Short mmCIF file of C-alpha atoms in Angstrom, two decimals:
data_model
loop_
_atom_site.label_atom_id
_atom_site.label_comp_id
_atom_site.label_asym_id
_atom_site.label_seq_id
_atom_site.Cartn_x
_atom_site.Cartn_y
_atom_site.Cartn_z
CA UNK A 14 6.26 21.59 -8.82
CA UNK A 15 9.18 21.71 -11.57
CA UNK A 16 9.51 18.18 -13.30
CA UNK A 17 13.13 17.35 -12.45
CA UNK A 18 15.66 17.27 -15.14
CA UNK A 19 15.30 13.18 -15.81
CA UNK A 20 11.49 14.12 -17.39
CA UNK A 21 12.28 17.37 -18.93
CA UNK A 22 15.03 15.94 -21.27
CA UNK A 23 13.08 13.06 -22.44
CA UNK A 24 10.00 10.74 -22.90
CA UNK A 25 8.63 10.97 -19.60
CA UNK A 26 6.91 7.50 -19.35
CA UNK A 27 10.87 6.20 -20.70
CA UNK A 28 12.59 7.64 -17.71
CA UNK A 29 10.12 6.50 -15.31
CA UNK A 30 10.55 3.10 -16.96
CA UNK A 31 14.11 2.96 -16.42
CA UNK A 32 13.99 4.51 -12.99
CA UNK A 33 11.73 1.24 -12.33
CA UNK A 34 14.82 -0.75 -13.79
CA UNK A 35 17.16 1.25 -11.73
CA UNK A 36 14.84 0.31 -8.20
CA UNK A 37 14.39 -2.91 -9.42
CA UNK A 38 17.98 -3.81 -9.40
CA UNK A 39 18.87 -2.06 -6.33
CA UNK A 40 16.16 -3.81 -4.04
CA UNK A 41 16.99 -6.69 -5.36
CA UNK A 42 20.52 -6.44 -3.84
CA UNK A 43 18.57 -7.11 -0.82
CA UNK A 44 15.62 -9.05 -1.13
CA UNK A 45 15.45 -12.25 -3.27
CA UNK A 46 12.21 -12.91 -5.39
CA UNK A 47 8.84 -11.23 -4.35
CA UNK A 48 8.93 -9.56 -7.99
CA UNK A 49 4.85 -8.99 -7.87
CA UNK A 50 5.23 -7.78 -4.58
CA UNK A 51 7.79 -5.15 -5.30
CA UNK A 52 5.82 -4.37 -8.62
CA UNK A 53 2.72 -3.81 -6.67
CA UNK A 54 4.36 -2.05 -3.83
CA UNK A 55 5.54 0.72 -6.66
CA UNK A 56 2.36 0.75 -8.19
CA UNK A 57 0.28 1.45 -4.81
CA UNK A 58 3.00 4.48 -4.30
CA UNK A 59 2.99 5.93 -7.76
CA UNK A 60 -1.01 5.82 -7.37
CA UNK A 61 -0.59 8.02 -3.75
CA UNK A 62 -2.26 5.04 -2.01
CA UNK A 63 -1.36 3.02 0.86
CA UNK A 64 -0.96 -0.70 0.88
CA UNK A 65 -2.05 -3.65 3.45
CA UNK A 66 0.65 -6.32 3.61
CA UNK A 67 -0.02 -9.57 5.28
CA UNK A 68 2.72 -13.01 6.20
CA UNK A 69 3.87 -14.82 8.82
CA UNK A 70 6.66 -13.49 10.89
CA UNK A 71 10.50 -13.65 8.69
CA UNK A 72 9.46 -12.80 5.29
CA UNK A 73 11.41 -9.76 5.46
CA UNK A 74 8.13 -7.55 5.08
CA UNK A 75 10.55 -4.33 7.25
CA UNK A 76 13.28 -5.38 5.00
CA UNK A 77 11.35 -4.77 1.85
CA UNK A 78 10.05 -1.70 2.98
CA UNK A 79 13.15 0.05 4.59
CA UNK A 80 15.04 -1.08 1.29
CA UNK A 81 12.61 0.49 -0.85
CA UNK A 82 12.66 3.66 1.20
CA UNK A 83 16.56 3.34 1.21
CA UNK A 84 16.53 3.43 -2.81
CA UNK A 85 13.78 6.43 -3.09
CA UNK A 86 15.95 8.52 -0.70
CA UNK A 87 13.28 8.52 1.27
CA UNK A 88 12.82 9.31 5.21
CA UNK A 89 11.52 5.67 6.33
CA UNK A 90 9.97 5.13 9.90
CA UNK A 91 8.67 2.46 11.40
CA UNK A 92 5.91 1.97 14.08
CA UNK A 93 6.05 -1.10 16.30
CA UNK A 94 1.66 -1.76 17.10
CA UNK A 95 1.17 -2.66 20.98
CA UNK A 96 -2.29 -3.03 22.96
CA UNK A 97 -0.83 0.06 24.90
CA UNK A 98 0.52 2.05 22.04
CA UNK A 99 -1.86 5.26 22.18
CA UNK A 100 -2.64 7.84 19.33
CA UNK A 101 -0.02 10.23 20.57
CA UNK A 102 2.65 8.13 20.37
CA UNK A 103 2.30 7.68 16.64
CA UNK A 104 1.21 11.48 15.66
CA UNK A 105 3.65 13.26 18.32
CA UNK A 106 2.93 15.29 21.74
CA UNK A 107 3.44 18.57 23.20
CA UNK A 108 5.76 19.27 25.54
CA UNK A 109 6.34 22.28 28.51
CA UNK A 110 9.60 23.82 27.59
CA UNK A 111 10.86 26.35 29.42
CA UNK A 112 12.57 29.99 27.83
CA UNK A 113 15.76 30.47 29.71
CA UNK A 114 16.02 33.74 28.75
CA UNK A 115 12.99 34.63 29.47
CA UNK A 116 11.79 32.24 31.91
CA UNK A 117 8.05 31.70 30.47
CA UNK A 118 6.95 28.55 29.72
CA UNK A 119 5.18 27.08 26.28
CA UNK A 120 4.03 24.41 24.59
CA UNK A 121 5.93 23.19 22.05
CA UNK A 122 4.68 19.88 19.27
CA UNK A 123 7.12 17.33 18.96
CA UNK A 124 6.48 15.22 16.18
CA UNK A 125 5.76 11.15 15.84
CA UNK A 126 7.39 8.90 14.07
CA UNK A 127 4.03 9.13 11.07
CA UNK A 128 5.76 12.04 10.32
CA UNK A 129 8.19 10.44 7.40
CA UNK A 130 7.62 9.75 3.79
CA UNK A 131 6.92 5.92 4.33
CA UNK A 132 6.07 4.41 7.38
CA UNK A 133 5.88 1.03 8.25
CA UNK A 134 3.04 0.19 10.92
CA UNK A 135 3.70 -2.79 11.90
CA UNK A 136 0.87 -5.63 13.12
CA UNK A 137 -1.65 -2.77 13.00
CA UNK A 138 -4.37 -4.88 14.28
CA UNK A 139 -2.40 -5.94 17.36
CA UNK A 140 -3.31 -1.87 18.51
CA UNK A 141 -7.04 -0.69 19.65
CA UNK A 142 -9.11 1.92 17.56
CA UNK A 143 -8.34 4.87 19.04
CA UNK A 144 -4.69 4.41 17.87
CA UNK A 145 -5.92 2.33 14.67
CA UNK A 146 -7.74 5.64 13.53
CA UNK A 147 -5.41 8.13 14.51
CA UNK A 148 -3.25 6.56 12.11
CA UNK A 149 -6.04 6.10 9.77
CA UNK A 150 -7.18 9.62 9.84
CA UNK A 151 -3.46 10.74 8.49
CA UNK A 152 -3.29 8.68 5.79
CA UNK A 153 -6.84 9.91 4.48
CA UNK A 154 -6.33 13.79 5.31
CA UNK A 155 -2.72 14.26 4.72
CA UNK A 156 -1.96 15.88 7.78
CA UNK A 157 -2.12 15.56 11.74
CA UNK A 158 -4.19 17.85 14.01
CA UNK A 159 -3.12 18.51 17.82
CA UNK A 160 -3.88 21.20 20.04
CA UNK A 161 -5.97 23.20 17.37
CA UNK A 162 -2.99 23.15 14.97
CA UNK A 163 -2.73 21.44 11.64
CA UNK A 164 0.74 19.72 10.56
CA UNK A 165 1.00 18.49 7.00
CA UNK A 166 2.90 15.58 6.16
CA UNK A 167 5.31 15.94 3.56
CA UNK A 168 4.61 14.46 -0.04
CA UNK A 169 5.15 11.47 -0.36
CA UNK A 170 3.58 9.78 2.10
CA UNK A 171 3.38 6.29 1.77
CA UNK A 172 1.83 3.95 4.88
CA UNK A 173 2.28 0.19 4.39
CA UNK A 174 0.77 -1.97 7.60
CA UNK A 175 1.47 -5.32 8.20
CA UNK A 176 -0.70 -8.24 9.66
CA UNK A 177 0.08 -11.43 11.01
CA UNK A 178 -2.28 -13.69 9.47
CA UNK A 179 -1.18 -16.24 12.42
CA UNK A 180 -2.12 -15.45 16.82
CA UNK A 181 -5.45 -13.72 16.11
CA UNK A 182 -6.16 -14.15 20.12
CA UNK A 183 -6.53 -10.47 21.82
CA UNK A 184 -5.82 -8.42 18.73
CA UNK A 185 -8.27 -5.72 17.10
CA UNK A 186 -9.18 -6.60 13.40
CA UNK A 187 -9.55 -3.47 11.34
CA UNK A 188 -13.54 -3.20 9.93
CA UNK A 189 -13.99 -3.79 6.16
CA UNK A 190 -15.00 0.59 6.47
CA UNK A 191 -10.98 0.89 7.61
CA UNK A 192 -9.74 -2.08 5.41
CA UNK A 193 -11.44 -0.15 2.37
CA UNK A 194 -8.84 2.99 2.48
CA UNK A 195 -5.74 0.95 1.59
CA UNK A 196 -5.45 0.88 -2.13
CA UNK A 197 -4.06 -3.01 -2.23
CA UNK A 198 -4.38 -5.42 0.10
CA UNK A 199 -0.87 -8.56 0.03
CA UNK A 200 -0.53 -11.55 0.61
CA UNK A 201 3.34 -12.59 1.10
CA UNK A 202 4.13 -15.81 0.80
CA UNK A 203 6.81 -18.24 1.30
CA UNK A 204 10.07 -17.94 -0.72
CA UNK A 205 10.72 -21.05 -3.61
CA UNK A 206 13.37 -23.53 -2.35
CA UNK A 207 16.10 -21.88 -4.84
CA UNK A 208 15.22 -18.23 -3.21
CA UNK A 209 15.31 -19.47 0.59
CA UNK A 210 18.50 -20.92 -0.71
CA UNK A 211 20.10 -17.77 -2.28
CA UNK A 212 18.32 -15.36 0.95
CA UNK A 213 20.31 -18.16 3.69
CA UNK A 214 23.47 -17.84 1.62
CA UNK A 215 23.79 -14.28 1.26
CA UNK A 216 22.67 -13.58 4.67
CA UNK A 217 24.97 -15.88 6.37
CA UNK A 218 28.37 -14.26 5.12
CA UNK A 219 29.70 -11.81 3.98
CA UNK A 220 28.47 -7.55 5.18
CA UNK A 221 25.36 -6.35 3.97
CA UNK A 222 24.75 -5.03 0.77
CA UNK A 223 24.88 -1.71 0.62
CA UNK A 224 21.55 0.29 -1.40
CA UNK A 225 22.22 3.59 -2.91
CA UNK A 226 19.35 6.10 -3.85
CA UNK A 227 18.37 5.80 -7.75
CA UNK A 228 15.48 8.23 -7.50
CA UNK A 229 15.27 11.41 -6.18
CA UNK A 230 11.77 12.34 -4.11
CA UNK A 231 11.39 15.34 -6.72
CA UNK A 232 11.24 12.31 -9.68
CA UNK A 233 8.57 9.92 -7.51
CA UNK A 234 6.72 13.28 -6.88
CA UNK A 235 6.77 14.18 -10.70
CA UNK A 236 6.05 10.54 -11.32
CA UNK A 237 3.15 10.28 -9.47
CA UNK A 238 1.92 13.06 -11.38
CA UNK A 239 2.63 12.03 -14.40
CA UNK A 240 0.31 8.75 -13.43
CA UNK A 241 -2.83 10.59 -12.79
CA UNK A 242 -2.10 12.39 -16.47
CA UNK A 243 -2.14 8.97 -18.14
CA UNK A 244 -5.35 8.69 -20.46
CA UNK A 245 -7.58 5.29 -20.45
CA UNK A 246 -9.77 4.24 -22.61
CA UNK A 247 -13.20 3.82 -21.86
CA UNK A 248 -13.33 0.56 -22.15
CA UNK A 249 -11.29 0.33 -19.87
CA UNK A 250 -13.10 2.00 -17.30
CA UNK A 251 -16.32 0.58 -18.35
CA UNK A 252 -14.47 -2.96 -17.82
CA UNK A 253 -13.15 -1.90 -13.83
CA UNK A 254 -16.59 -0.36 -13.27
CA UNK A 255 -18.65 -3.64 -14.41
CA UNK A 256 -15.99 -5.69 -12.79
CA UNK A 257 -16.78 -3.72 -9.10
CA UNK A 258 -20.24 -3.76 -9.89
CA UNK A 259 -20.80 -7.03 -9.93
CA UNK A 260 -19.65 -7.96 -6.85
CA UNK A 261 -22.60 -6.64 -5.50
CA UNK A 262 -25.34 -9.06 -4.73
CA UNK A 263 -28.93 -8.32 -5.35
CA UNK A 264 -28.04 -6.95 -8.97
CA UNK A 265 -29.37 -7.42 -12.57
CA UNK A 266 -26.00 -8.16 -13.45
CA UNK A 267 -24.46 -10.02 -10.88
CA UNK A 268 -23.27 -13.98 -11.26
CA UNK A 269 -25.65 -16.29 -8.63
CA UNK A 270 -22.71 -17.04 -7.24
CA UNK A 271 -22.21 -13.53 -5.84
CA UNK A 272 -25.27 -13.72 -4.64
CA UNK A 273 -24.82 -16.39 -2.79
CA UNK A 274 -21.43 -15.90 -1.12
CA UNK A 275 -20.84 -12.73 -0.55
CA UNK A 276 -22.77 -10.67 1.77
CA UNK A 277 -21.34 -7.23 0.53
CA UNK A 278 -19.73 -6.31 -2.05
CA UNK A 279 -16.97 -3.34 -3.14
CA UNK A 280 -17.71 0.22 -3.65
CA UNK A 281 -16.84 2.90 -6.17
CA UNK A 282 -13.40 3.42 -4.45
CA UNK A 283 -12.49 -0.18 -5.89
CA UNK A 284 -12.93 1.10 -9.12
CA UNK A 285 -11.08 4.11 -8.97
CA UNK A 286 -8.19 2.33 -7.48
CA UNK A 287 -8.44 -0.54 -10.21
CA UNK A 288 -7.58 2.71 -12.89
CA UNK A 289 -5.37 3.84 -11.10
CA UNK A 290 -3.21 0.90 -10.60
CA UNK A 291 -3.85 0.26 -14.25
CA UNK A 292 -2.62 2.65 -15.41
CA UNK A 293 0.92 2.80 -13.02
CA UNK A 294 1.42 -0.62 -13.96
CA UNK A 295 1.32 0.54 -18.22
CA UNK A 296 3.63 3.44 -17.10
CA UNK A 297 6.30 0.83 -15.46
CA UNK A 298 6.08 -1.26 -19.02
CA UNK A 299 6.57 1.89 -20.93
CA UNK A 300 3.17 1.90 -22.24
CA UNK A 301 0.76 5.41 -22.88
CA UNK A 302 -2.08 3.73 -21.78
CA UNK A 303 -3.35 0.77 -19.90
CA UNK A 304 -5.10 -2.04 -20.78
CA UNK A 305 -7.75 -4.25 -20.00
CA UNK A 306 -5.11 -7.36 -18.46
CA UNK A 307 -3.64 -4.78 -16.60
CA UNK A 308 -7.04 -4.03 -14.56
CA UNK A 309 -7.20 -8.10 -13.98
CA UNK A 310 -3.85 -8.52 -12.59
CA UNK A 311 -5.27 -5.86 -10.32
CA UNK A 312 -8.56 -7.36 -9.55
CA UNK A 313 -7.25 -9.78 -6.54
CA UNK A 314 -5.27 -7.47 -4.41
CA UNK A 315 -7.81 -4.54 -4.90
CA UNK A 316 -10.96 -6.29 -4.04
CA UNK A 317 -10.09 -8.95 -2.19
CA UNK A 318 -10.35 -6.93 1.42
CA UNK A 319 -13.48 -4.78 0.05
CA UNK A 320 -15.70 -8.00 -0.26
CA UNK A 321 -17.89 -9.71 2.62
CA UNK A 322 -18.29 -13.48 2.51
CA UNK A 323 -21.47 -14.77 3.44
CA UNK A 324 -22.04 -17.69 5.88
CA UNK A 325 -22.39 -19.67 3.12
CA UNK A 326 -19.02 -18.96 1.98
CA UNK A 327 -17.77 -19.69 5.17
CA UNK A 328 -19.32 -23.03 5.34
CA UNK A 329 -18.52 -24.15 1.69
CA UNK A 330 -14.85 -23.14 2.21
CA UNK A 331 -15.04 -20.75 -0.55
CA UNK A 332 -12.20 -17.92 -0.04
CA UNK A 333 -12.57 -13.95 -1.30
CA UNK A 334 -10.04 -14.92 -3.75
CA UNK A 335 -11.89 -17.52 -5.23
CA UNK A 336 -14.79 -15.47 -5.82
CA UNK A 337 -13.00 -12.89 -7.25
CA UNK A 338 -11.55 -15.58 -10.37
CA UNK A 339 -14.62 -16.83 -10.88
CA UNK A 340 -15.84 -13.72 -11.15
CA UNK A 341 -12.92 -12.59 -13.73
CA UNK A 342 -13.95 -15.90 -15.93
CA UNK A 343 -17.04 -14.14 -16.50
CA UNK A 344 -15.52 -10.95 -17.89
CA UNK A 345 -13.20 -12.50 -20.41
CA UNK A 346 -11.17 -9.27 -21.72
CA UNK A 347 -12.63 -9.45 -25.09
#
C-alpha cells in the first residue's frame, strides 16, 4: 500500500503525532474528558486490536465511538446484543432473488452490519455463544464465511464491545479464552463534577457539534504500519515478558501473592499486546521507541481480563487490579 502524501513528505512518527492532535481536538468537540480513554482507544486501533469497554448505561460509550469513526472517515456500525440476536444477523444472509430477465432464481449474500471499519457491539454478553463467536471468529480471521464463500472485511477493522457492569441476571459472560482476544480491556467511569457540568451545558442548547474527518483511512492504514515498524529495545521486551510471566502461579519467579490469589494467570498474547501498545503510545508522543513506563501504563487494561482470581481473592476482597499494582511495585522500571 502507497504511504499517503502526509508520511511521504515528512517525519513519519511527526505527522502521525499531529494527526493524534488533529483527532484529539475534533472528538473533543463532542465528548468532554475521558482523555486515557480516547488515548487508549487509538492505541488499541493503531495496534490492529480490538478493545473491551465496560460502564454503566449514559457514559456516552456509542458517542465516543461513532465520533471517533466520524473523525477517521470511517464506515461506523453498530450492533444492538439481544438473547434472540442470532449469528446471521450480525455476519449477513442469503437471499432468493429472482432474474427477471431470465426468470432463474439464485442466491445472493447480503451483508451484516460487521461488515464496516468499526463496529460497535453493544452489551455483547447480553447475546448467547453462538452469536458471541460468530462475532468473535471475524475479529480473529479477518473475514466472514457463509455458504462455502469467504468475504473479507475491509482494513481497518476495528470491534469495540461494551458491557454493562450493572443487571448481570440472564446474560452470557464471555470465558476468560474469548475475553483474551481483545487487546485492552476499559473501565469508564463517571465524569468529574466540572465535566458533567460542561457535557449538561453543551448538550442542553444549542445544535450539535459538527465533526469533520482529519484522517484519511489510507493514513490510519499507513499508520498502523508504521507501528509494527517501530523498534524496542530489549529491555523492553524482557520487562513485558517478566511482567506476564509472573502472573503465573506455581513459578520460580512469581510474588506469593500471585500464588495465592490468582488461579491463572496471562499468556504470551499479553505480552505481545503490552509491545505493541508500547510502542503506539511512543509513536502518539513523537517518540522512535518506547519505553519501559509506557509498558506500565499498559499493564492494567491489558491484563486485567487475562487473570483468574482465586477464591481466596474473592473472599479477601482483593480485585484483578489490585494484583496487577502490586505486582508492578515489584518491577520498579529501573
Amino acid at each position: 500500500m502507497p504511504a499517503p502524501s502526509a508520511l511521504r513528505t515528512g517525519d513519519p512518527l511527526e505527522a502521525l503525532h499531529e494527526a493524534y492532535v488533529r483527532l484529539r481536538r475534533e472528538i473533543g468537540k463532542v465528548i468532554v474528558g475521558q482523555e486515557d480513554i480516547i488515548e487508549q482507544l487509538v492505541v488499541c486501533l493503531l495496534a490492529r486490536g480490538h478493545a473491551l469497554l465496560i460502564g454503566v448505561p449514559g457514559l456516552a460509550k456509542t458517542l465516543l465511538v461513532r465520533t471517533l469513526a466520524q473523525a477517521l472517515d470511517l464506515k461506523f456500525s453498530r450492533i444492538q446484543f439481544t438473547p434472540d440476536l442470532m449469528p446471521s444477523d450480525i455476519t449477513g444472509t442469503e437471499i432468493l432473488e429472482e432474474d427477471r430477465t431470465t426468470g432463474q432464481r439464485v442466491f445472493r449474500f447480503v451483508k451484516g452490519p460487521i461488515f464496516a471499519h468499526i463496529v460497535l457491539a453493544d452489551e455483547i454478553n447480553r447475546t448467547p455463544p453462538k452469536t458471541q463467536a460468530a462475532l468473535l471468529e471475524a475479529m480473529q480471521e479477518q473475514h466472514v464465511t457463509a455458504a462455502g464463500q469467504t468475504f473479507p472485511l475491509e482494513p481497518p477493522f476495528f470491534v469495540l464491545a461494551t458491557q454493562n457492569p450493572i443487571e448481570q441476571e440472564g446474560t452470557y459472560p464471555l470465558p476468560e479464552a474469548q475475553l483474551d482476544r481483545f487487546m485492552l480491556n476499559l473501565w469508564l467511569d463517571y465524569p468529574s463534577f466540572e465535566e458533567e457540568v460542561a457535557v449538561v451545558r453543551n448538550t442542553t442548547s444549542g445544535p450539535p457539534p459538527t465533526v469533520e474527518p482529519v484522517v484519511s483511512r489510507e493514513e490510519l492504514l499507513a499508520f498502523q504500519d508504521l507501528i509494527r515498524q517501530i523498534p524496542v529495545a530489549d529491555h523492553v521486551i524482557e520487562y513485558a515478558v517478566r511482567l506476564v510471566a509472573r502472573t503465573r502461579p506455581g513459578r520460580p519467579d512469581t510474588p506469593e501473592f500471585i500464588n495465592t490469589y490468582l488461579s491463572y494467570g496471562a499468556g504470551p498474547r499479553a505480552s505481545q499486546y503490552l509491545i505493541l501498545g508500547a510502542k503506539a503510545l511512543a509513536a502518539l508522543d513523537g517518540r522512535a521507541t518506547p519505553l519501559i513506563s509506557d509498558v506500565r501504563r499498559l499493564a492494567v487494561p491489558v491484563l486485567r481480563h487475562r487473570i483468574v482470581t482465586s477464591f481466596n481473592a474473592d473472599a479477601d476482597g482483593i480485585s484483578a487490579v489490585e494484583l496487577i499494582e502490586r505486582l508492578l511495585e515489584t518491577l520498579p522500571e529501573a
